[in-house]
Amino acid sequence: MPNPSPVLVLNGPNLNLLGLREPAVYGTETLADIEALCHATAAEHGLRADFRQSNHEGVLIDAVQEARTGHLGILINPAGYSHTSVALRDALAAVELPVVEVHLSNIHRREAFRHHSYVSAVAATVICGAGAHGYALGLAHLARLVGAAR
Ligand code: CA2
């Protein structure tokens, strides 16, 4: 396909540290490995992954708002902001695009403060505990939601 439609793949704070620390919790893959997986999976489904990471809440919110013009959907790992950010949740609700939330770890098997995500109520789908493969699952499902799945 010459010009595949973009989906936003957005990664929250500290995910730039993947593979460097806490491999027992988050696996050994780096964020660059996950980015390569996302590019390959998106291409398999006729999409293009616009892959980003930020440690800053406002930068993530700006990216969500900007996705309204030109992106078909959003795959997001909000990381620590899952459990704290009403503002990120509001931005995702306002953008009116299909949202898939992904977590590497199973947040429900971890500390109680990770059991609630503000994002989940505005996500079509939530995937957790599948490690990096969760991104591939999430993109395949997002392709279905936006009508691009093959
Ligand atoms: O399991 C996930 O994907 C999380 O979204 C990861 C977040 C955590 O706050 C969520 O509860 C669940 C943490 C982001 C990565 O943090 C790292 C910290 C140290 C080393 C490597 C990654």
PDB file of C-alpha atoms in Angstrom, residues 8-63:
ATOM      1  CA  LEU A   8      -1.012   6.795  17.017  1.00  0.00           C
ATOM      2  CA  VAL A   9       0.952   4.479  19.324  1.00  0.00           C
ATOM      3  CA  LEU A  10       1.517   6.508  22.463  1.00  0.00           C
ATOM      4  CA  ASN A  11       3.765   5.541  25.378  1.00  0.00           C
ATOM      5  CA  GLY A  12       3.800   7.229  28.749  1.00  0.00           C
ATOM      6  CA  PRO A  13       6.440   7.972  31.363  1.00  0.00           C
ATOM      7  CA  ASN A  14       9.433   5.725  32.035  1.00  0.00           C
ATOM      8  CA  LEU A  15       8.692   3.365  29.163  1.00  0.00           C
ATOM      9  CA  ASN A  16      11.935   4.670  27.616  1.00  0.00           C
ATOM     10  CA  LEU A  17      13.646   2.634  30.374  1.00  0.00           C
ATOM     11  CA  LEU A  18      12.264  -0.705  29.195  1.00  0.00           C
ATOM     12  CA  GLY A  19      14.844  -3.449  28.921  1.00  0.00           C
ATOM     13  CA  LEU A  20      17.295  -1.482  31.023  1.00  0.00           C
ATOM     14  CA  ARG A  21      15.672  -2.024  34.438  1.00  0.00           C
ATOM     15  CA  GLU A  22      13.046  -4.299  36.046  1.00  0.00           C
ATOM     16  CA  PRO A  23      13.138  -7.051  33.375  1.00  0.00           C
ATOM     17  CA  ALA A  24      11.309  -9.426  35.738  1.00  0.00           C
ATOM     18  CA  VAL A  25       8.264  -7.134  35.640  1.00  0.00           C
ATOM     19  CA  TYR A  26       8.376  -5.620  32.136  1.00  0.00           C
ATOM     20  CA  GLY A  27      10.442  -8.097  30.104  1.00  0.00           C
ATOM     21  CA  THR A  28      13.757  -7.703  28.325  1.00  0.00           C
ATOM     22  CA  GLU A  29      12.516  -5.941  25.193  1.00  0.00           C
ATOM     23  CA  THR A  30      13.458  -2.309  24.793  1.00  0.00           C
ATOM     24  CA  LEU A  31      11.086   0.390  23.626  1.00  0.00           C
ATOM     25  CA  ALA A  32      12.973   0.310  20.296  1.00  0.00           C
ATOM     26  CA  ASP A  33      12.122  -3.403  20.002  1.00  0.00           C
ATOM     27  CA  ILE A  34       8.455  -2.610  20.678  1.00  0.00           C
ATOM     28  CA  GLU A  35       8.559   0.189  18.129  1.00  0.00           C
ATOM     29  CA  ALA A  36       9.884  -2.242  15.479  1.00  0.00           C
ATOM     30  CA  LEU A  37       7.128  -4.719  16.400  1.00  0.00           C
ATOM     31  CA  CYS A  38       4.510  -1.976  16.038  1.00  0.00           C
ATOM     32  CA  HIS A  39       5.794  -0.874  12.630  1.00  0.00           C
ATOM     33  CA  ALA A  40       5.739  -4.469  11.367  1.00  0.00           C
ATOM     34  CA  THR A  41       2.305  -5.254  12.838  1.00  0.00           C
ATOM     35  CA  ALA A  42       0.743  -2.037  11.568  1.00  0.00           C
ATOM     36  CA  ALA A  43       2.106  -2.719   8.075  1.00  0.00           C
ATOM     37  CA  GLU A  44       0.624  -6.250   8.154  1.00  0.00           C
ATOM     38  CA  HIS A  45      -2.759  -4.626   8.695  1.00  0.00           C
ATOM     39  CA  GLY A  46      -2.411  -1.903   6.103  1.00  0.00           C
ATOM     40  CA  LEU A  47      -1.689   0.779   8.687  1.00  0.00           C
ATOM     41  CA  ARG A  48       1.255   2.945   9.685  1.00  0.00           C
ATOM     42  CA  ALA A  49       2.272   3.251  13.358  1.00  0.00           C
ATOM     43  CA  ASP A  50       3.085   6.809  14.448  1.00  0.00           C
ATOM     44  CA  PHE A  51       5.103   5.695  17.497  1.00  0.00           C
ATOM     45  CA  ARG A  52       5.824   8.158  20.314  1.00  0.00           C
ATOM     46  CA  GLN A  53       6.907   8.238  23.958  1.00  0.00           C
ATOM     47  CA  SER A  54       6.926  11.084  26.445  1.00  0.00           C
ATOM     48  CA  ASN A  55       7.572  11.480  30.148  1.00  0.00           C
ATOM     49  CA  HIS A  56       5.349  14.596  30.197  1.00  0.00           C
ATOM     50  CA  GLU A  57       1.587  14.561  30.703  1.00  0.00           C
ATOM     51  CA  GLY A  58       0.962  17.685  28.601  1.00  0.00           C
ATOM     52  CA  VAL A  59       2.994  16.333  25.677  1.00  0.00           C
ATOM     53  CA  LEU A  60       0.897  13.145  25.731  1.00  0.00           C
ATOM     54  CA  ILE A  61      -2.317  15.201  25.842  1.00  0.00           C
ATOM     55  CA  ASP A  62      -1.143  17.360  22.922  1.00  0.00           C
ATOM     56  CA  ALA A  63      -0.388  14.205  20.909  1.00  0.00           C
TER      57      ALA A  63
END
